[in-house]
Tab-separated table of N, CA and C in Angstrom:
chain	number	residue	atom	x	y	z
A	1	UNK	N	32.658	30.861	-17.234
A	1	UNK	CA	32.114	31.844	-16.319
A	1	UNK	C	33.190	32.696	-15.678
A	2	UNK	N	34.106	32.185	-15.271
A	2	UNK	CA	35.470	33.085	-14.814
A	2	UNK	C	36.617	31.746	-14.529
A	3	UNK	N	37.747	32.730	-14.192
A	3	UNK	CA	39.006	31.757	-13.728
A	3	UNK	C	39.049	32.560	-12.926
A	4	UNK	N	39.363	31.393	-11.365
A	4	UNK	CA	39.738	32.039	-10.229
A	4	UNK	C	40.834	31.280	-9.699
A	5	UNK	N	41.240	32.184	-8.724
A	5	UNK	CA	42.281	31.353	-7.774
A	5	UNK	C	42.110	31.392	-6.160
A	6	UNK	N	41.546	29.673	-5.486
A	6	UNK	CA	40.755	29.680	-4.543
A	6	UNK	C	42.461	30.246	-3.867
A	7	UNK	N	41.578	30.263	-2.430
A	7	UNK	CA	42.827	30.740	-1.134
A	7	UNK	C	44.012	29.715	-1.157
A	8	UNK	N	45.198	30.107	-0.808
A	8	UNK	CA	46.041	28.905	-0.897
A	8	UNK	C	46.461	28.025	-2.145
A	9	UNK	N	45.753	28.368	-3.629
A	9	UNK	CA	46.465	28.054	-4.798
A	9	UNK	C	47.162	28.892	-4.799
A	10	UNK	N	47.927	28.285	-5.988
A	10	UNK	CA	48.566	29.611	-6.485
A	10	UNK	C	47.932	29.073	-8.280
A	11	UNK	N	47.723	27.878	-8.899
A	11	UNK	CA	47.340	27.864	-10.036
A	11	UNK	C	45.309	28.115	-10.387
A	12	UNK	N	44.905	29.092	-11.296
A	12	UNK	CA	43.913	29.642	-11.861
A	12	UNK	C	43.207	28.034	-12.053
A	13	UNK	N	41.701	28.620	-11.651
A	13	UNK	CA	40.900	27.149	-12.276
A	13	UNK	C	39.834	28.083	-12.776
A	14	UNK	N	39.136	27.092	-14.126
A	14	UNK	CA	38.179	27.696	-14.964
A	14	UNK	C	37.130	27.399	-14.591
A	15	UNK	N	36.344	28.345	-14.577
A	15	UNK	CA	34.807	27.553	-13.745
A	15	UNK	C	33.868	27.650	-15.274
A	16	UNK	N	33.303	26.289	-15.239
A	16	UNK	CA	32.223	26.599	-16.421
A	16	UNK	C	30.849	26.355	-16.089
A	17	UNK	N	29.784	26.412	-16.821
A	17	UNK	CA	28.605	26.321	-16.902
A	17	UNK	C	28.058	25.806	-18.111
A	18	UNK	N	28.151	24.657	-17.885
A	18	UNK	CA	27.265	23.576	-19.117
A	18	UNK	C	25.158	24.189	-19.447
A	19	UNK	N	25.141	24.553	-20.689
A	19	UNK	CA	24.249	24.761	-20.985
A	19	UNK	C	23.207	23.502	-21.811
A	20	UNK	N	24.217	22.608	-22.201
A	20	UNK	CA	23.802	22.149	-23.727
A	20	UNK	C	24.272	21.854	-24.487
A	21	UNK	N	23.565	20.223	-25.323
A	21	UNK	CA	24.533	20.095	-26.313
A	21	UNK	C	24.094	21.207	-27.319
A	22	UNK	N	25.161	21.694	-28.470
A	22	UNK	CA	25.350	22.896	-29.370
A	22	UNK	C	24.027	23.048	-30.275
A	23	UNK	N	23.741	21.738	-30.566
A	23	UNK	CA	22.225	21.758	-31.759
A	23	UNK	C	20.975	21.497	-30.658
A	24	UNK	N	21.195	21.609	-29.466
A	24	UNK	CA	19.703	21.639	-28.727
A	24	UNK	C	19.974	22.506	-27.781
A	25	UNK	N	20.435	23.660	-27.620
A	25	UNK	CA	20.244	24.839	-26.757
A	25	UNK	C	19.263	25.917	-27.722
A	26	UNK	N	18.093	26.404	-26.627
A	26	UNK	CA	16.792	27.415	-27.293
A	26	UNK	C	17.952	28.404	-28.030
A	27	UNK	N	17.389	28.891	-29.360
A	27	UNK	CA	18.069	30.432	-29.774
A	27	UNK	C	18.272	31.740	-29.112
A	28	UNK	N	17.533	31.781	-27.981
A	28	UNK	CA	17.999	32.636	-26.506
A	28	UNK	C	18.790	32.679	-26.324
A	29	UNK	N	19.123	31.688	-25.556
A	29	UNK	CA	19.824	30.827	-24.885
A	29	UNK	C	21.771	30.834	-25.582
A	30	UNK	N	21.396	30.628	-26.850
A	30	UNK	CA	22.792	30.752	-27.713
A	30	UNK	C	22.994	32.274	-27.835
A	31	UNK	N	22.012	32.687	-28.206
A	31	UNK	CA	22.372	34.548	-28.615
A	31	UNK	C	23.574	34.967	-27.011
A	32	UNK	N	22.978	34.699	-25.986
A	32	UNK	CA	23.445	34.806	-24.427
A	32	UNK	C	24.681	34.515	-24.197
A	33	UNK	N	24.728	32.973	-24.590
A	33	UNK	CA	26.215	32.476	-24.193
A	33	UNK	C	27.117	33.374	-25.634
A	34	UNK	N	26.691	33.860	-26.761
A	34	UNK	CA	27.603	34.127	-27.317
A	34	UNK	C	27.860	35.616	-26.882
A	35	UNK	N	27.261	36.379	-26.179
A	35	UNK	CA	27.385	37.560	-25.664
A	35	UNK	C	28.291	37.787	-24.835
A	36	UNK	N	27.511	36.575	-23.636
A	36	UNK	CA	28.727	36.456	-22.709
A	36	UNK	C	30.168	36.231	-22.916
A	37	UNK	N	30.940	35.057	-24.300
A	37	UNK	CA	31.912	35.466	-24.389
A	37	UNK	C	32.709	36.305	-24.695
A	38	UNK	N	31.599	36.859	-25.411
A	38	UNK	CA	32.026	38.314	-26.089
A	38	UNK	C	32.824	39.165	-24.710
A	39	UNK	N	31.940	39.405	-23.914
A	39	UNK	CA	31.813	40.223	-22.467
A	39	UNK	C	33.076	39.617	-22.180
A	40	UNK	N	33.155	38.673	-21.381
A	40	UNK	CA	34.323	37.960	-20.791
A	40	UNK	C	35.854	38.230	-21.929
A	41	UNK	N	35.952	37.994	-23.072
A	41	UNK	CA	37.181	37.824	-23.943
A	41	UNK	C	38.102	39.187	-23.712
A	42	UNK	N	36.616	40.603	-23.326
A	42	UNK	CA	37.057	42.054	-23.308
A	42	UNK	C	37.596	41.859	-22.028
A	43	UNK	N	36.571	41.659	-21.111
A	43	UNK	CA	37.103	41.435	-19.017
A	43	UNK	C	38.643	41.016	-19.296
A	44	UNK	N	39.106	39.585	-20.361
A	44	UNK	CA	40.180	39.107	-19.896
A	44	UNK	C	41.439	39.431	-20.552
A	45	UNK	N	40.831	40.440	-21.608
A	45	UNK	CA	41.554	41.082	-22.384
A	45	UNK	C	42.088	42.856	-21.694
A	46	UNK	N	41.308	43.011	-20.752
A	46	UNK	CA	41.741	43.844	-20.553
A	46	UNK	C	40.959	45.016	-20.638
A	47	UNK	N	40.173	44.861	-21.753
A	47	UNK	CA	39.348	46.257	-21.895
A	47	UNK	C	38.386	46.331	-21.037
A	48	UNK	N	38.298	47.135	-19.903
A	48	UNK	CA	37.517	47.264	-19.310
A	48	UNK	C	36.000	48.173	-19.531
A	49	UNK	N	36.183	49.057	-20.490
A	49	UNK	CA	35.023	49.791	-20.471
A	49	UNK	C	34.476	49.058	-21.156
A	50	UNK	N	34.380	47.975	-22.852
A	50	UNK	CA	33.750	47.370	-23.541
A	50	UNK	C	33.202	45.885	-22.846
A	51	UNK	N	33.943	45.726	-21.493
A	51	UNK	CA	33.608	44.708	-21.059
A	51	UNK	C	32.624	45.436	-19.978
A	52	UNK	N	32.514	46.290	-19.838
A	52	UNK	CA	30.991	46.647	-18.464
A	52	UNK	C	29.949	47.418	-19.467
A	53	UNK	N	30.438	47.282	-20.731
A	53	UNK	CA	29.063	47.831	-21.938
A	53	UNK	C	28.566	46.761	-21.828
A	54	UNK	N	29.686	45.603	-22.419
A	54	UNK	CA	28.594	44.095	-22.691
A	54	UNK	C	28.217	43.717	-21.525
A	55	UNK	N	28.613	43.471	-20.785
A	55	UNK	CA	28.084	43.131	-19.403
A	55	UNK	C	26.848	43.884	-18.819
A	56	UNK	N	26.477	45.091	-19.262
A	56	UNK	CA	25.590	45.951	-19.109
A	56	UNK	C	24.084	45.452	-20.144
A	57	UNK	N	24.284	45.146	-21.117
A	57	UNK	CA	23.452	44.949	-21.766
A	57	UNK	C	22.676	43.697	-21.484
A	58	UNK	N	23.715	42.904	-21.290
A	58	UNK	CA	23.060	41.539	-20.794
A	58	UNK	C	22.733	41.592	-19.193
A	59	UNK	N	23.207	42.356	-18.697
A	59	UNK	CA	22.490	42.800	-17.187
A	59	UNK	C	21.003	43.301	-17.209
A	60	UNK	N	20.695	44.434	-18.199
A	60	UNK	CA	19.403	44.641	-18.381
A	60	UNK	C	18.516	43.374	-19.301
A	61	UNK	N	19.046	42.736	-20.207
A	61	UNK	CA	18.010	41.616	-21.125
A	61	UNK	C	17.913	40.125	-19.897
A	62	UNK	N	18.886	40.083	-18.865
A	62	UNK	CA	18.368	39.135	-17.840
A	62	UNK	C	18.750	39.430	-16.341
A	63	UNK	N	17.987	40.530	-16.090
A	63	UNK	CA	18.360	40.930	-14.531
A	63	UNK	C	18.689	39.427	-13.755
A	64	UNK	N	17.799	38.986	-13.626
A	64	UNK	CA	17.916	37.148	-12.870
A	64	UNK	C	18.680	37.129	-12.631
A	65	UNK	N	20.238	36.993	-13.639
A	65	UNK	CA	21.123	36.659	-13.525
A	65	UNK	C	22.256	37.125	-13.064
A	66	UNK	N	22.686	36.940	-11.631
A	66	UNK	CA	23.723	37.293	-10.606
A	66	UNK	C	24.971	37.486	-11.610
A	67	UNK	N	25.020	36.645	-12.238
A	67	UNK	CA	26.652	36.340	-12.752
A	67	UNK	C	27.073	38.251	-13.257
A	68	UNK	N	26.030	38.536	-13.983
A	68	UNK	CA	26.503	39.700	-14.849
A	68	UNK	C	26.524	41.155	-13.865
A	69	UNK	N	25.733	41.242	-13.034
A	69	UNK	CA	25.917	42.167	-11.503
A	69	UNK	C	27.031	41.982	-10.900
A	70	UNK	N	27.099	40.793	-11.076
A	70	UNK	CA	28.783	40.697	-10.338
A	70	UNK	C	29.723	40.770	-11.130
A	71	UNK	N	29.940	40.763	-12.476
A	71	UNK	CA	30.941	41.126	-13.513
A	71	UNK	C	31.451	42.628	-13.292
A	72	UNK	N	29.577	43.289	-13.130
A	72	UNK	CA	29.470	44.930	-13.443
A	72	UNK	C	30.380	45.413	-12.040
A	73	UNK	N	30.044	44.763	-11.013
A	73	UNK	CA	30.350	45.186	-9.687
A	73	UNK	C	32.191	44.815	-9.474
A	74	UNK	N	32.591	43.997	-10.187
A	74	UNK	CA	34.210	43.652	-10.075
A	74	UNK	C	34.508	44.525	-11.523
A	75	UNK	N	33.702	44.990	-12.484
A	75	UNK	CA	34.936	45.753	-12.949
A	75	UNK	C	34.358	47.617	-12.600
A	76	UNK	N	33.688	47.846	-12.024
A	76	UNK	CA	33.372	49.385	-11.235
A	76	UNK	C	34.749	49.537	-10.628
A	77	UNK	N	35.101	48.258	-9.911
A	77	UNK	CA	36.058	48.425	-8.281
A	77	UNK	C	36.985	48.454	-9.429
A	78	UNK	N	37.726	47.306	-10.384
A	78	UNK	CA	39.066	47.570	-10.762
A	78	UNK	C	38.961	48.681	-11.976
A	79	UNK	N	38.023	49.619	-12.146
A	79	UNK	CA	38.045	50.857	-12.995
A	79	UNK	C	38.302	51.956	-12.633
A	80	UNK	N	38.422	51.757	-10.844
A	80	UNK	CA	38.638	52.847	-9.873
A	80	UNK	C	39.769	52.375	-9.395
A	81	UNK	N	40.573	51.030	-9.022
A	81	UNK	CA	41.739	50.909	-8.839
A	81	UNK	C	42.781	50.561	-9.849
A	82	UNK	N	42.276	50.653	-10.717
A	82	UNK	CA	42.926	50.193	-12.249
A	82	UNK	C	44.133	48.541	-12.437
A	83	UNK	N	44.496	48.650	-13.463
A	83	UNK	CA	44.950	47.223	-13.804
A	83	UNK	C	46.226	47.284	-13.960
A	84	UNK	N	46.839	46.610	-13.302
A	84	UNK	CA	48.443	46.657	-13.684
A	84	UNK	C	48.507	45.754	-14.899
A	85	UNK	N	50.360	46.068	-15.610
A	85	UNK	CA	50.338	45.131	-16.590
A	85	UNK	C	50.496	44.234	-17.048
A	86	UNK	N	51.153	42.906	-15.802
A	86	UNK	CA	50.543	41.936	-15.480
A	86	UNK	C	49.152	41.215	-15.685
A	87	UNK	N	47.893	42.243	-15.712
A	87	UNK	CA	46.677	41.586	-15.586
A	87	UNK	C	46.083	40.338	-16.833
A	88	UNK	N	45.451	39.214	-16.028
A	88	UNK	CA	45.307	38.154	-16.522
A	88	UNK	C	43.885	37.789	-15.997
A	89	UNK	N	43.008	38.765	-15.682
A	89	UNK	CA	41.665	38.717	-15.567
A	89	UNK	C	41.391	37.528	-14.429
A	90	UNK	N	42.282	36.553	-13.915
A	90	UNK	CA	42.454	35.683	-12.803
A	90	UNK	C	41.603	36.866	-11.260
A	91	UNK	N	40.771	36.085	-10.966
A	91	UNK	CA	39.982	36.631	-9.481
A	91	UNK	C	40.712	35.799	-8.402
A	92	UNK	N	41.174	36.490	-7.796
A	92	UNK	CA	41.942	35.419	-6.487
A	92	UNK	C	41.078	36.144	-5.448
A	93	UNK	N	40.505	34.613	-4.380
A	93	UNK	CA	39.628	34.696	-3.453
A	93	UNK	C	40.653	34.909	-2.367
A	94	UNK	N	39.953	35.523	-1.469
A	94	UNK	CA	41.056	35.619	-0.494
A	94	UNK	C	40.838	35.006	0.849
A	95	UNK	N	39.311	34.552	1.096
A	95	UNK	CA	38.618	33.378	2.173
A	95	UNK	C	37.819	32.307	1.858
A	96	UNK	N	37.837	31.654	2.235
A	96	UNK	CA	37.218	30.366	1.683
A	96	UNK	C	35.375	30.733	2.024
């Protein structure tokens, strides 16, 4: 789902979301998670416009889901403040 870095780390932790074992998740369900990495690999790669396409698409096929509004909404802000070249797609929180 993302790597962040709470207040006061300084090392990245991976946050995941267990769906399922691999041969019993619905075919939805898989089409989704394979989207999403798709989405995320671009976010952490750097490409930002192919990562708020995919993120866009799966925003409209499951509004419900916060995660991808908030993808769209953190890469609007760093598309307007852009990415240094350093970037490692790491979200550092800045309050608990």
């Amino acid at each position: 789902l993302d790597r962040v870095k709470v207040k006061g780390k300084h090392e990245p932790v991976t946050i995941y979301e267990p769906v399922g074992l691999s041969d019993s998740v619905p075919g939805e369900l898989a089409k989704e998670v394979l989207a999403s990495d798709t989405a995320l690999n671009h976010y952490f790669a750097g490409d930002l416009e192919k990562a708020y396409s995919a993120f866009q698409i799966l925003q409209d096929a499951a509004p419900e889901r916060r995660l991808f509004g908030l993808y769209l909404e953190r890469i609007a802000a760093l598309q307007s403040q852009g990415i240094g070249p350093d970037w490692d797609g790491v979200f550092e929180h800045t309050s608990k």
